[in-house]
């Protein structure tokens, strides 16, 4: 996960002032911005491309061809060619990698890290939500003691990151990152603010659906898997090239959480449930190593 940058300026009273007008240190451009041009495609064109590619993939599967879950070099996702490796990956000794990789343990993760609304002195802006679920294998067995990291935009759809400069306000009381460990039943739980959608420069008027990033580490650093959780009923699903790089609707559906009123805390937060299956035919979609 990319390190978050602090975007605070000191005001005359010695307090931190935040706002969308904060100018952060210049950094390398995001890949999609490198493709910006006066003839960028419209959303209508991108949506048509998505539909054509999905239909073509379905026809190939019906003809007996085995396709990966993610459609490689998905043309509606304009910067995908800039994001994947151009050379063959190198196989390395996992034990050697572990000697140089970050080390962590249950004692390194504090309980407060699972509540993204308590990491600052004030209340963050937006709709407070609680998210829970189980991490299981293909047999439904719990995956216990699993390190989970989450990161997200704030309620206005903005990250505290140098590359995120669209005109939405930063929140001085919300950083948007947390960690937790699954219990013996494979369950995780965290409290946060529902993220907002945000623009990105893939095409004209491109917006990403609201989502929370998840990283699961398995039993070793080389087993790390990354995915995204979405919210039910988002109107941007059909318009989003990243969501639609996943070929099958059934696989896309596994990324969408469900509203659970029993998880809703009275007078406090709305509740969402999202279970994660790490392998097998019903596995939650991840970014597979061989598909980068």
Coordinates of C-alpha atoms in Angstrom, one line a residue:
X1 CA 0.0 0.0 0.0
X2 CA 1.3 3.4 -0.9
X3 CA 2.2 5.5 2.1
X4 CA -0.2 8.3 2.9
X5 CA 1.0 11.8 2.8
X6 CA 0.1 14.4 5.5
X7 CA -1.7 17.3 3.9
X8 CA -1.8 19.8 6.8
X9 CA -0.9 23.5 6.8
X10 CA -0.5 25.4 10.0
X11 CA -3.1 28.2 10.6
X12 CA -2.5 31.4 12.6
X13 CA -3.9 29.7 15.7
X14 CA -1.3 26.9 15.5
X15 CA -4.0 24.4 14.5
X16 CA -4.0 22.3 11.4
X17 CA -6.0 23.7 8.5
X18 CA -7.3 21.3 5.8
X19 CA -9.0 21.9 2.5
X20 CA -9.2 21.1 -1.2
X21 CA -6.9 24.1 -1.9
X22 CA -3.9 22.5 -0.2
X23 CA -1.0 22.3 -2.6
X24 CA 1.1 19.2 -2.2
X25 CA 4.6 18.5 -3.3
X26 CA 4.8 17.6 -7.0
X27 CA 5.1 13.9 -7.7
X28 CA 5.0 11.5 -10.7
X29 CA 1.8 11.6 -12.7
X30 CA -0.7 8.8 -12.3
X31 CA -0.6 6.4 -15.2
X32 CA -4.1 7.3 -16.5
X33 CA -3.2 11.0 -16.7
X34 CA -0.5 10.1 -19.2
X35 CA -3.2 9.2 -21.7
X36 CA -5.1 12.4 -21.4
X37 CA -5.7 14.1 -24.7
X38 CA -8.3 16.3 -26.4
X39 CA -9.8 13.2 -28.2
X40 CA -10.4 11.2 -25.0
X41 CA -13.4 8.9 -25.4
X42 CA -16.8 9.6 -23.9
X43 CA -18.5 7.5 -21.3
X44 CA -20.9 6.3 -24.0
X45 CA -18.0 5.0 -26.1
X46 CA -16.3 3.3 -23.1
X47 CA -19.6 1.7 -22.0
X48 CA -20.1 0.4 -25.6
X49 CA -16.6 -1.1 -25.6
X50 CA -17.3 -2.8 -22.3
X51 CA -20.5 -4.4 -23.6
X52 CA -18.7 -5.6 -26.8
X53 CA -15.8 -7.2 -24.9
X54 CA -18.2 -8.9 -22.4
X55 CA -20.2 -10.4 -25.2
X56 CA -17.1 -11.5 -27.1
X57 CA -15.8 -13.2 -23.9
X58 CA -19.1 -15.0 -23.3
X59 CA -19.1 -16.3 -26.9
X60 CA -15.5 -17.6 -26.5
X61 CA -16.5 -19.4 -23.3
X62 CA -19.6 -20.9 -24.9
X63 CA -17.2 -22.2 -27.7
X64 CA -15.2 -24.0 -25.0
X65 CA -12.3 -21.6 -24.5
X66 CA -11.0 -21.2 -21.0
X67 CA -10.7 -17.5 -20.1
X68 CA -9.0 -15.9 -17.1
X69 CA -11.3 -14.1 -14.6
X70 CA -9.7 -10.8 -15.6
X71 CA -9.7 -9.8 -19.2
X72 CA -6.1 -8.9 -20.0
X73 CA -5.3 -5.6 -21.7
X74 CA -8.9 -4.5 -21.3
X75 CA -9.1 -1.6 -23.7
X76 CA -11.8 0.4 -21.9
X77 CA -9.3 0.6 -19.0
X78 CA -7.0 2.9 -21.0
X79 CA -4.0 2.8 -18.7
X80 CA -4.0 -0.9 -18.2
X81 CA -1.1 -1.2 -20.7
X82 CA 0.9 1.2 -18.5
X83 CA 0.2 -0.7 -15.3
X84 CA 1.2 -4.3 -16.0
X85 CA 4.8 -5.6 -16.4
X86 CA 6.3 -5.6 -19.8
X87 CA 8.9 -8.3 -19.0
X88 CA 8.4 -11.8 -17.7
X89 CA 8.2 -12.1 -13.9
X90 CA 11.1 -13.6 -12.1
X91 CA 10.5 -16.6 -9.8
X92 CA 12.2 -16.1 -6.5
X93 CA 12.8 -18.3 -3.4
X94 CA 10.0 -17.5 -1.0
X95 CA 12.2 -18.1 2.0
X96 CA 14.7 -15.5 0.7
X97 CA 12.0 -13.0 0.1
X98 CA 10.8 -13.4 3.7
X99 CA 14.2 -12.3 4.9
X100 CA 13.7 -8.9 3.3
X101 CA 9.9 -8.4 3.6
X102 CA 8.1 -6.6 6.4
X103 CA 7.5 -8.7 9.5
X104 CA 4.3 -8.5 11.5
X105 CA 2.5 -10.3 14.3
X106 CA -0.7 -10.0 16.2
X107 CA 0.9 -7.9 18.9
X108 CA 1.8 -5.3 16.2
X109 CA -1.8 -4.6 15.4
X110 CA -3.6 -2.4 18.0
X111 CA -7.3 -2.7 18.5
X112 CA -7.8 1.0 17.7
X113 CA -6.6 0.4 14.2
X114 CA -9.8 -1.3 13.3
X115 CA -11.8 1.9 14.0
X116 CA -10.9 4.5 11.3
X117 CA -13.1 7.1 13.0
X118 CA -11.1 7.2 16.2
X119 CA -7.6 8.0 14.8
X120 CA -7.8 11.7 15.2
X121 CA -9.1 14.2 17.8
X122 CA -12.4 15.1 16.1
X123 CA -15.2 13.3 14.4
X124 CA -14.8 12.6 10.7
X125 CA -17.4 13.8 8.2
X126 CA -19.7 11.4 6.5
X127 CA -21.9 8.3 7.1
X128 CA -20.4 6.1 9.7
X129 CA -20.5 2.4 8.8
X130 CA -19.5 -0.9 10.3
X131 CA -18.2 -3.7 8.0
X132 CA -17.8 -7.3 9.0
X133 CA -17.5 -10.7 7.4
X134 CA -15.7 -14.0 7.4
X135 CA -12.5 -15.1 5.6
X136 CA -13.0 -18.7 4.6
X137 CA -11.4 -21.3 2.2
X138 CA -13.2 -23.2 -0.5
X139 CA -14.5 -25.7 2.1
X140 CA -16.0 -23.0 4.2
X141 CA -13.3 -23.4 6.9
X142 CA -12.3 -20.2 8.7
X143 CA -9.0 -18.6 7.9
X144 CA -7.9 -17.4 11.4
X145 CA -5.2 -15.0 12.4
X146 CA -5.3 -13.3 9.0
X147 CA -3.8 -9.8 8.8
X148 CA -6.2 -7.5 6.8
X149 CA -5.4 -4.0 5.8
X150 CA -8.0 -1.6 4.4
X151 CA -7.6 1.8 2.8
X152 CA -10.1 4.1 1.1
X153 CA -11.1 7.6 0.1
X154 CA -13.0 9.9 2.5
X155 CA -16.7 10.7 2.3
X156 CA -16.0 13.3 -0.4
X157 CA -14.2 10.8 -2.5
X158 CA -10.6 12.0 -1.9
X159 CA -7.5 10.2 -0.7
X160 CA -4.8 11.8 1.4
X161 CA -2.3 11.3 -1.4
X162 CA -0.1 13.6 -3.5
X163 CA -1.6 12.4 -6.7
X164 CA -5.2 13.0 -5.6
X165 CA -5.8 16.7 -6.4
X166 CA -9.4 16.8 -7.6
X167 CA -11.4 19.6 -6.0
X168 CA -13.0 17.7 -3.1
X169 CA -12.2 18.5 0.6
X170 CA -9.8 16.7 2.7
X171 CA -11.0 15.7 6.2
X172 CA -8.6 16.5 9.1
X173 CA -10.1 13.8 11.1
X174 CA -10.0 10.9 8.6
X175 CA -6.8 9.3 7.2
X176 CA -8.6 6.3 5.6
X177 CA -6.4 3.4 6.5
X178 CA -6.7 0.6 9.1
X179 CA -5.7 -2.9 10.1
X180 CA -7.2 -5.9 11.9
X181 CA -6.7 -9.6 12.6
X182 CA -9.3 -12.3 11.9
X183 CA -10.4 -14.2 14.9
X184 CA -10.7 -18.0 15.4
X185 CA -13.9 -18.1 13.3
X186 CA -12.2 -16.1 10.5
X187 CA -14.3 -13.0 11.3
X188 CA -13.1 -9.5 10.9
X189 CA -14.8 -6.2 11.9
X190 CA -14.0 -2.5 11.5
X191 CA -15.7 0.9 11.7
X192 CA -15.2 3.6 9.1
X193 CA -16.8 6.3 7.0
X194 CA -18.6 5.3 3.8
X195 CA -16.3 6.4 1.0
X196 CA -17.5 8.6 -1.8
X197 CA -17.1 8.0 -5.6
X198 CA -14.3 10.0 -7.2
X199 CA -13.2 11.1 -10.7
X200 CA -10.2 9.6 -12.5
X201 CA -8.9 10.5 -15.9
X202 CA -9.5 7.3 -17.9
X203 CA -12.0 9.0 -20.2
X204 CA -14.2 12.0 -20.2
X205 CA -16.4 12.2 -17.0
X206 CA -14.9 9.0 -15.6
X207 CA -16.0 8.2 -12.0
X208 CA -15.1 5.2 -9.9
X209 CA -17.8 3.5 -7.8
X210 CA -17.4 3.9 -4.0
X211 CA -15.1 1.1 -2.7
X212 CA -12.8 0.0 0.1
X213 CA -9.5 -1.7 -0.7
X214 CA -8.6 -4.9 1.1
X215 CA -5.2 -6.6 1.4
X216 CA -4.9 -10.0 3.0
X217 CA -1.5 -11.4 3.8
X218 CA -2.1 -15.2 4.3
X219 CA 0.6 -17.0 6.2
X220 CA 3.5 -15.2 4.5
X221 CA 4.3 -12.0 2.7
X222 CA 4.5 -13.8 -0.7
X223 CA 0.8 -14.9 -0.3
X224 CA -0.6 -11.3 -0.2
X225 CA -3.8 -10.8 -2.2
X226 CA -5.6 -7.5 -2.9
X227 CA -9.2 -6.8 -3.8
X228 CA -11.9 -4.2 -3.5
X229 CA -15.3 -4.2 -1.7
X230 CA -18.2 -2.3 -3.3
X231 CA -21.6 -1.2 -2.0
X232 CA -24.9 -2.5 -3.2
X233 CA -26.9 -0.6 -5.8
X234 CA -24.2 1.7 -7.1
X235 CA -25.2 3.2 -10.4
X236 CA -21.6 3.5 -11.5
X237 CA -21.0 -0.3 -11.8
X238 CA -21.9 -0.6 -15.5
X239 CA -19.8 2.5 -16.3
X240 CA -16.6 1.5 -14.6
X241 CA -13.8 -0.1 -16.7
X242 CA -11.9 -1.5 -13.6
X243 CA -14.9 -3.3 -12.2
X244 CA -15.7 -4.6 -15.6
X245 CA -12.3 -6.1 -16.3
X246 CA -13.8 -9.0 -14.5
X247 CA -15.4 -11.1 -17.2
X248 CA -18.3 -12.9 -15.4
X249 CA -21.1 -11.1 -13.6
X250 CA -21.1 -13.8 -10.9
X251 CA -17.5 -12.9 -10.1
X252 CA -18.3 -9.2 -10.1
X253 CA -21.2 -9.8 -7.7
X254 CA -18.8 -11.4 -5.2
X255 CA -17.2 -8.0 -4.7
X256 CA -20.4 -6.3 -3.6
X257 CA -21.2 -6.2 0.1
X258 CA -24.8 -6.6 1.4
X259 CA -26.6 -4.2 3.8
X260 CA -27.3 -6.1 7.0
X261 CA -29.7 -4.3 9.4
X262 CA -28.8 -6.7 12.2
X263 CA -25.3 -5.3 12.0
X264 CA -26.5 -1.7 12.1
X265 CA -25.7 -0.1 15.4
X266 CA -28.6 2.0 16.8
X267 CA -28.0 5.7 16.7
X268 CA -24.4 5.0 15.5
X269 CA -23.7 3.3 12.1
X270 CA -25.1 1.4 9.1
X271 CA -24.0 -2.2 8.8
X272 CA -22.5 -4.1 5.8
X273 CA -21.4 -7.7 5.5
X274 CA -18.8 -9.0 3.1
X275 CA -17.4 -12.5 3.2
X276 CA -14.1 -13.3 1.5
X277 CA -13.4 -16.8 0.0
X278 CA -9.7 -17.2 -0.7
X279 CA -9.7 -20.1 -3.1
X280 CA -11.8 -22.5 -5.1
X281 CA -14.6 -21.9 -7.7
X282 CA -16.4 -19.5 -5.5
X283 CA -13.4 -17.5 -4.6
X284 CA -13.6 -13.7 -4.2
X285 CA -11.9 -12.0 -7.1
X286 CA -8.4 -10.9 -6.4
X287 CA -5.5 -9.5 -8.5
X288 CA -3.8 -12.8 -9.4
X289 CA 0.0 -12.8 -9.6
X290 CA -0.1 -14.3 -13.1
X291 CA -2.5 -11.7 -14.5
X292 CA -0.4 -8.6 -13.7

